C-alpha positions as a printed NumPy array, in Angstrom:
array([[ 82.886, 122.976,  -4.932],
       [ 85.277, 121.121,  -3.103],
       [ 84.125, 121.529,   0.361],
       [ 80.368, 120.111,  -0.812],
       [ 82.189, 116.807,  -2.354],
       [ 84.134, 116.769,   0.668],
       [ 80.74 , 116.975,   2.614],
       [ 79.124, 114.736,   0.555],
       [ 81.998, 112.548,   1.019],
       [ 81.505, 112.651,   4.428],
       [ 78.174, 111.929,   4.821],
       [ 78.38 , 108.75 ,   3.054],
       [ 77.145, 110.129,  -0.409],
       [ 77.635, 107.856,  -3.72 ],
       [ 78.948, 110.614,  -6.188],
       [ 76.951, 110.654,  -9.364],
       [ 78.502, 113.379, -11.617],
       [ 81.027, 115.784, -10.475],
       [ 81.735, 118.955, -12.916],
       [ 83.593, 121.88 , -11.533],
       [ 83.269, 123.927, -14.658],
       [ 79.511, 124.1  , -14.842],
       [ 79.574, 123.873, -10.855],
       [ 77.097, 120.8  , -10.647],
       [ 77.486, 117.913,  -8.407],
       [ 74.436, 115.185,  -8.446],
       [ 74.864, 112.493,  -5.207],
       [ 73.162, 109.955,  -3.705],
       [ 72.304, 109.52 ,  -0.023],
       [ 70.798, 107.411,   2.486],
       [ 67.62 , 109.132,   3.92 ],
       [ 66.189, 106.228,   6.242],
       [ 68.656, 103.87 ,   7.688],
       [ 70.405, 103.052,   4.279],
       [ 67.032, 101.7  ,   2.799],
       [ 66.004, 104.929,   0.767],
       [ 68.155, 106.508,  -1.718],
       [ 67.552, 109.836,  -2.702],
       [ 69.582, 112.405,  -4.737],
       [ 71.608, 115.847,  -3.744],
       [ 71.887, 117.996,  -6.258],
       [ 74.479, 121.211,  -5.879],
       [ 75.135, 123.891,  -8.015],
       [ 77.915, 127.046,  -7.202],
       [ 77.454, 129.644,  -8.804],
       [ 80.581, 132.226,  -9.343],
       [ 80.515, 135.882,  -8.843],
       [ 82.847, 138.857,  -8.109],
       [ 84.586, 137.621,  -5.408],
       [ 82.122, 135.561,  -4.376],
       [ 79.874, 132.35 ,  -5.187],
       [ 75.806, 131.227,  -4.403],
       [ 75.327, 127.647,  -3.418],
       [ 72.385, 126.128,  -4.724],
       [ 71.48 , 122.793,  -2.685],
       [ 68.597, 120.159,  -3.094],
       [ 68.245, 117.763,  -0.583],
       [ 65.773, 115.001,   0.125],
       [ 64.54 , 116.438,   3.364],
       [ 65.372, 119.703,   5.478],
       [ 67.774, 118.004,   8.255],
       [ 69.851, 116.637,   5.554],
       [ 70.125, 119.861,   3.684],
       [ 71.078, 121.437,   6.872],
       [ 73.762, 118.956,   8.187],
       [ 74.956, 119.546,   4.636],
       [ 74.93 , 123.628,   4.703],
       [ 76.738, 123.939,   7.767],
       [ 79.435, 120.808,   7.244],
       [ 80.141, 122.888,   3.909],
       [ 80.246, 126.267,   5.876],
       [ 82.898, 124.593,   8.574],
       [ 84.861, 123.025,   5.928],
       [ 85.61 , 126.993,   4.668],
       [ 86.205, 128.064,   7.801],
       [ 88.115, 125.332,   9.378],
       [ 90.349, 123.583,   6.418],
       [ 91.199, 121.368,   9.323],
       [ 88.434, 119.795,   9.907],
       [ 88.666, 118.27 ,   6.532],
       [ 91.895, 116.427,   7.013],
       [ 90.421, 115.116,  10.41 ],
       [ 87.49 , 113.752,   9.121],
       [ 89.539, 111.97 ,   6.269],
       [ 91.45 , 110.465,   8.835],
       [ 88.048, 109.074,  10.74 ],
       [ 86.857, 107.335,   7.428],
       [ 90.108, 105.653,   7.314],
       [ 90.024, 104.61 ,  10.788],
       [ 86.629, 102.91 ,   9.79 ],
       [ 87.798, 101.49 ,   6.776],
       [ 90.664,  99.819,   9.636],
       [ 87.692,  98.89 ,  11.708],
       [ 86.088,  97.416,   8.934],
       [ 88.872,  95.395,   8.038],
       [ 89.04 ,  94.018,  11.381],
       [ 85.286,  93.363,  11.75 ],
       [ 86.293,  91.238,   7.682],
       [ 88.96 ,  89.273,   9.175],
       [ 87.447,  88.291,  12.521],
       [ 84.207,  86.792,  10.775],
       [ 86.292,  85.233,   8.133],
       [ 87.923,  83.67 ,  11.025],
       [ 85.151,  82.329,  12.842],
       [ 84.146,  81.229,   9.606],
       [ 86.931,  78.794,   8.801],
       [ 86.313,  77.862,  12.373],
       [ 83.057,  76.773,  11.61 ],
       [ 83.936,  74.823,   8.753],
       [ 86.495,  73.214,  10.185],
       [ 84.44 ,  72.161,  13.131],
       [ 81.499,  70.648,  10.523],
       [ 84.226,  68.962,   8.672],
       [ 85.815,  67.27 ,  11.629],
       [ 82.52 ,  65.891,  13.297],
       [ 80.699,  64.909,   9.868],
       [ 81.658,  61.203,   8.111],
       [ 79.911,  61.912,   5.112],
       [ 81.103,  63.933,   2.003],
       [ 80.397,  67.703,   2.407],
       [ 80.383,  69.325,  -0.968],
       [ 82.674,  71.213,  -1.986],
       [ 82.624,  75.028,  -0.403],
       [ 83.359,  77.598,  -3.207],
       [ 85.527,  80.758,  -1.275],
       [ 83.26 ,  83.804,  -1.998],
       [ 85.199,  86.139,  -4.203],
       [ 85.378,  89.783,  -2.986],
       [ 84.425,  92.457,  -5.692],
       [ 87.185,  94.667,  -5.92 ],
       [ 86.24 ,  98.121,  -4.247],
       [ 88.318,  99.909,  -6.656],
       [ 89.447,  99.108, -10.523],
       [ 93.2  ,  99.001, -10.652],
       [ 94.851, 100.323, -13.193],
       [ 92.265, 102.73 , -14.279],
       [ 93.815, 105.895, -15.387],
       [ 90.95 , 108.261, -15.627],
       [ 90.514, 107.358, -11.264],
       [ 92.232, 107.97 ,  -8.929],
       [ 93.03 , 104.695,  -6.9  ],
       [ 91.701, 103.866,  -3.473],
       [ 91.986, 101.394,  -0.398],
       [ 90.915,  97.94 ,  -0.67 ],
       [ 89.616,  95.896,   1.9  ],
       [ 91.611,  93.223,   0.819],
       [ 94.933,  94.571,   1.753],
       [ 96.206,  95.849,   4.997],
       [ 95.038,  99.242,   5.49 ],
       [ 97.55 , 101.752,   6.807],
       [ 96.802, 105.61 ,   7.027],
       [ 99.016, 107.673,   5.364],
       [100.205, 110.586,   6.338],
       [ 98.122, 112.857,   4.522],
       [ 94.774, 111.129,   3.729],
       [ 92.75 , 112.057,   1.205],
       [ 88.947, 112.034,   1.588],
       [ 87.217, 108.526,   0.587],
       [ 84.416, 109.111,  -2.02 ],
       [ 82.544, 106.256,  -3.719],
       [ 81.416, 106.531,  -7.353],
       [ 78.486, 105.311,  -9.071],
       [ 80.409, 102.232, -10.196],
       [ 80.801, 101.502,  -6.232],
       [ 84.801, 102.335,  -6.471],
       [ 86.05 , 104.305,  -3.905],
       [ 88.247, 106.598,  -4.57 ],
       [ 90.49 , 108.549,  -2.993],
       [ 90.511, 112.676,  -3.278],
       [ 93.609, 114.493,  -2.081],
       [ 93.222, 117.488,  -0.036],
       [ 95.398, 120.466,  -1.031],
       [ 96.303, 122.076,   2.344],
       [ 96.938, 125.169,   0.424],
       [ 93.168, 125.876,   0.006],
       [ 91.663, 124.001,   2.623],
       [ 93.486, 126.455,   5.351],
       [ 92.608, 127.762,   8.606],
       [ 90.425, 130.983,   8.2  ],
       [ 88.705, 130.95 ,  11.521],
       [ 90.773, 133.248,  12.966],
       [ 89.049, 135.884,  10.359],
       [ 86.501, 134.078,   9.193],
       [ 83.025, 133.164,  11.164],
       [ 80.023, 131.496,  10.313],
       [ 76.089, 132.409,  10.575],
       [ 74.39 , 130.67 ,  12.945],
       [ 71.226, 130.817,  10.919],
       [ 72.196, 130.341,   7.342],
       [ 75.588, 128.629,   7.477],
       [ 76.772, 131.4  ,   5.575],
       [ 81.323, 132.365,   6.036],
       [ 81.344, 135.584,   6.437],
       [ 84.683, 137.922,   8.248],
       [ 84.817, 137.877,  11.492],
       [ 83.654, 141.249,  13.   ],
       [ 81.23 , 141.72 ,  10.335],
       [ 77.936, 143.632,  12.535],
       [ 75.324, 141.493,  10.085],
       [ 75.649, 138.772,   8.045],
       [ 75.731, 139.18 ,   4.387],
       [ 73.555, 136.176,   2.956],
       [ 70.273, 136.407,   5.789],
       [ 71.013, 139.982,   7.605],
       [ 70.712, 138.396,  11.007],
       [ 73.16 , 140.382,  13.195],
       [ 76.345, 138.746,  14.109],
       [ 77.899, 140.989,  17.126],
       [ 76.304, 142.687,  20.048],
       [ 76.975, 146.073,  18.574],
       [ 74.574, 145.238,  15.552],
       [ 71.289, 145.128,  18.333],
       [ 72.389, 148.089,  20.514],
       [ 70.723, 150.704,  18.715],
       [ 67.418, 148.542,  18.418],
       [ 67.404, 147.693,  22.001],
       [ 67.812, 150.559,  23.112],
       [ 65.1  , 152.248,  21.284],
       [ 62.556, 149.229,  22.491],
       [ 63.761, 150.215,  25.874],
       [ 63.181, 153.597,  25.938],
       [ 59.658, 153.513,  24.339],
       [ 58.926, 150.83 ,  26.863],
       [ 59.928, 153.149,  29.588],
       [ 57.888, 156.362,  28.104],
       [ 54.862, 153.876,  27.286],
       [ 55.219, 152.805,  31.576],
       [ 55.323, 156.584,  32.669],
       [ 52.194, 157.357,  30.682],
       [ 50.277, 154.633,  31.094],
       [ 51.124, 155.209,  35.271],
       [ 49.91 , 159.162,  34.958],
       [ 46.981, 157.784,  32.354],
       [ 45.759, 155.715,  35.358],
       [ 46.095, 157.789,  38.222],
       [ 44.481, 160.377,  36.433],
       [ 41.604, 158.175,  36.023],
       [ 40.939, 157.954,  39.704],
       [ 40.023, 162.076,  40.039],
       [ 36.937, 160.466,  38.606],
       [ 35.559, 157.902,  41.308],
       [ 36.304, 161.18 ,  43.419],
       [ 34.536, 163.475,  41.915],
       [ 31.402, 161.515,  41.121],
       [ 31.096, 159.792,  44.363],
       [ 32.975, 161.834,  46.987],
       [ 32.643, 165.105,  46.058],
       [ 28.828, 165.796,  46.25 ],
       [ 29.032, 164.383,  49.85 ],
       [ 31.17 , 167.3  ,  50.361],
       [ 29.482, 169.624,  49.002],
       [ 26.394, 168.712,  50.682],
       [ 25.566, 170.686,  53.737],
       [ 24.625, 168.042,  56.248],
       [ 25.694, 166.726,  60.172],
       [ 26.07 , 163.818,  59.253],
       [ 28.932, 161.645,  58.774],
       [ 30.957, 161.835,  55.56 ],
       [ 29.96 , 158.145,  54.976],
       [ 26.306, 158.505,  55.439],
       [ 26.574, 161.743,  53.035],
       [ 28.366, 159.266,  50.457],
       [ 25.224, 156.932,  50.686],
       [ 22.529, 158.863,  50.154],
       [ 24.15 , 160.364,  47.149],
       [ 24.996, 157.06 ,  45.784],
       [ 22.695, 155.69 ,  42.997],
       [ 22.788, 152.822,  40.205],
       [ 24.062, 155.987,  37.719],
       [ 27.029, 157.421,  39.602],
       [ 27.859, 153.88 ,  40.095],
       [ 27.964, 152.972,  37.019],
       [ 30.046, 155.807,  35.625],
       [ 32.573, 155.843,  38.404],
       [ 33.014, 151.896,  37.655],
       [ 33.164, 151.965,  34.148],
       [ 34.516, 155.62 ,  33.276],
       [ 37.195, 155.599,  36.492],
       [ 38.132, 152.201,  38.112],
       [ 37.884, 149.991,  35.822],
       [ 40.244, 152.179,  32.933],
       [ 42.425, 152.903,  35.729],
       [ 43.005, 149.302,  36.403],
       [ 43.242, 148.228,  33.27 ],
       [ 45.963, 151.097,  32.863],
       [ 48.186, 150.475,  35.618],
       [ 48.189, 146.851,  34.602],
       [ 49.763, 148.475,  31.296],
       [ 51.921, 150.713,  32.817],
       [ 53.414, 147.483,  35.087],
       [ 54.088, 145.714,  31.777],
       [ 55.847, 147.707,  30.117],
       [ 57.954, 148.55 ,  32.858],
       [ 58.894, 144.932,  32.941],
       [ 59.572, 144.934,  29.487],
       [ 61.544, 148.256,  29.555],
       [ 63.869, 146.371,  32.684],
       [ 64.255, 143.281,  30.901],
       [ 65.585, 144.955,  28.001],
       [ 68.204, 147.164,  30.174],
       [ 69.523, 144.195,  31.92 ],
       [ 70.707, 142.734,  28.593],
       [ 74.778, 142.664,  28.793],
       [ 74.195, 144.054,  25.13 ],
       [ 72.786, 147.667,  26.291],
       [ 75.177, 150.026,  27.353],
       [ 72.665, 153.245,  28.548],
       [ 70.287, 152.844,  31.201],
       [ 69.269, 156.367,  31.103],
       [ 65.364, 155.154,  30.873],
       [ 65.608, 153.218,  33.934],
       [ 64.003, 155.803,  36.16 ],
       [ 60.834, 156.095,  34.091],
       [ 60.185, 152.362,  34.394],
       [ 60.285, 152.494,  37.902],
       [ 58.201, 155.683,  37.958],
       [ 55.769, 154.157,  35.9  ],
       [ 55.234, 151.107,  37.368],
       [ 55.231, 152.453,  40.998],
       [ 52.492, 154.702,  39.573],
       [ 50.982, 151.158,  37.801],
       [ 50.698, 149.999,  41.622],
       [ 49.011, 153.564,  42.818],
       [ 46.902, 153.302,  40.369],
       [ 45.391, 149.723,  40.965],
       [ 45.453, 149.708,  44.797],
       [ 43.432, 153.012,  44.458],
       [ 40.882, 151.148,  42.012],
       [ 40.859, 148.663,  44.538],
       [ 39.806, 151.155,  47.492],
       [ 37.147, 152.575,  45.816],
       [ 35.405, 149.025,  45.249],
       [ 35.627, 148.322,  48.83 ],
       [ 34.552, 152.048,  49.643],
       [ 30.939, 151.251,  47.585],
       [ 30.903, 147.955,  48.88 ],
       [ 31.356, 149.442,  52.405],
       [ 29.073, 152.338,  51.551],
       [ 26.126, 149.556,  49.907],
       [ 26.374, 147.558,  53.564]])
């Protein structure tokens, strides 16, 4: 609860209602350069040594600066305290921007004064609205612009109200401690969880390099059996350009060279099937078997993968990816040669 009014607080939210036994805090924010005003609702729920955080936020960047200021602020106590003591060096700047146009100001009017003859009328000093209401017990009290601003010590966080008061909220070092040394939070969700936890608890995205071993390994090793098959599918494939084009030349008793034997067997039919049953599969194969080799070496480069026992079959199976598309290759240029 008190690290999302502290957020809040941070971001510039006007705090509606605050209620830490029901665990609802209503704000209001700017969403577009201060001229739309739309309302954050949070609600913590408690559990066994835990809570849920329920947010609603006008759009999904807001809800997300929100989530993981709120997630830093219980990891980092810290931070906190230094970002109190920003909004009170603002509040200094502030004051400083107040006085210097107050001064050129008087300036002004003195120089309008001086060079006129004729009665001005009478200039009425604006009257500042109080930022906060003194002497209201049920508030705490905060700065005023109208007095010199000095940062304390221990500054609280500044908060506005819906009466436009700003007020000033102590922060109890006591619970807003530093628990990053055991204590880390989830990229993805925002969500504290200990440090040297293998997933995180609210999303189950894994958190250490141990938590992805097993998985990458697996994908590695099924890449490297899928590039060894794929390699033996495809060289397999060529026996059949060989057999349906080359061996009846063989087998044919004739003088004649091997290539002329080759083109007088060759018709549309054997052409066909040794394209479409042998060199094209084969192709198509290897370029598989290449692939997944790839994929099989990219995954046993990762830092996070310890065994590179499947390394040898990715080779193998790509070199036999290769052997198998180079031989597709020479047995289009062998027709082609044959057809000349």
């Amino acid at each position: 609860m008190r690290s999302t009014l502290f957020a809040l607080a941070n971001l510039g939210a006007t705090l509606q209602t605050y209620n830490e036994e029901s665990g609802v805090i209503v704000a209001t924010v700017s969403r577009w350069m201060g001229l739309q005003k739309k309302e954050v609702v949070a609600r913590v729920r408690m559990f066994e040594g835990t809570c849920q955080l329920e947010l609603d936020a006008p759009d999904f960047d807001k809800a997300r600066e929100l989530l993981q200021l709120i997630a830093t602020y219980v990891r980092d106590g810290g931070r906190v305290q230094a970002n109190a003591t920003m909004q009170w060096v603002d509040l200094q700047r502030q004051q400083a921007n107040k006085a210097k146009r107050q001064e050129l100001t008087g300036k002004a009017k003195q120089f309008l004064i001086g060079s006129s003859s004729t009665t001005l009328p009478a200039v009425v000093e604006e009257q500042t609205s109080a930022i906060v209401e003194v002497g209201d017990p049920a508030q705490p009290v905060g700065p005023s612009l109208d007095e010199p601003i000095a940062i304390p010590d221990n500054p609280g966080v500044l908060v506005k109200n819906r009466q436009n008061m700003l007020l000033e909220l102590k922060v109890d070092p006591q619970v807003f401690s530093d628990r990053s040394g055991f204590v880390e939070m989830c990229n993805v969700c925002y969500a504290p969880t200990l440090r040297g936890s293998a997933f995180c608890p609210n999303c189950g995205r894994p958190l250490t390099l141990e938590a992805v071993q097993p998985e990458l390994r697996e994908k590695a090793g099924k890449s490297a059996n899928s590039s060894l098959t794929y390699g033996l599918i495809g060289l397999a494939l060529n026996v059949i350009p060989l057999l349906v084009l080359v061996l009846p030349a063989l087998l044919s008793p004739s003088e004649i060279s091997l290539l002329d034997r080759i083109r007088e067997t060759l018709t549309p039919l054997t052409i066909a099937l040794a394209v479409l049953v042998g060199i094209l599969p084969a192709v198509l194969f290897g370029f598989s078997a290449i692939r997944q080799g790839q994929r099989a070496s990219w995954y046993l480069n990762l830092p996070t993968v310890l065994e590179h026992s499947g390394r040898g079959k990715a080779g193998f199976g790509s070199a036999l990816g290769w052997l198998s598309i180079y031989l597709g290759v020479g047995w289009v240029l062998l027709i082609v040669i044959t057809l000349l």
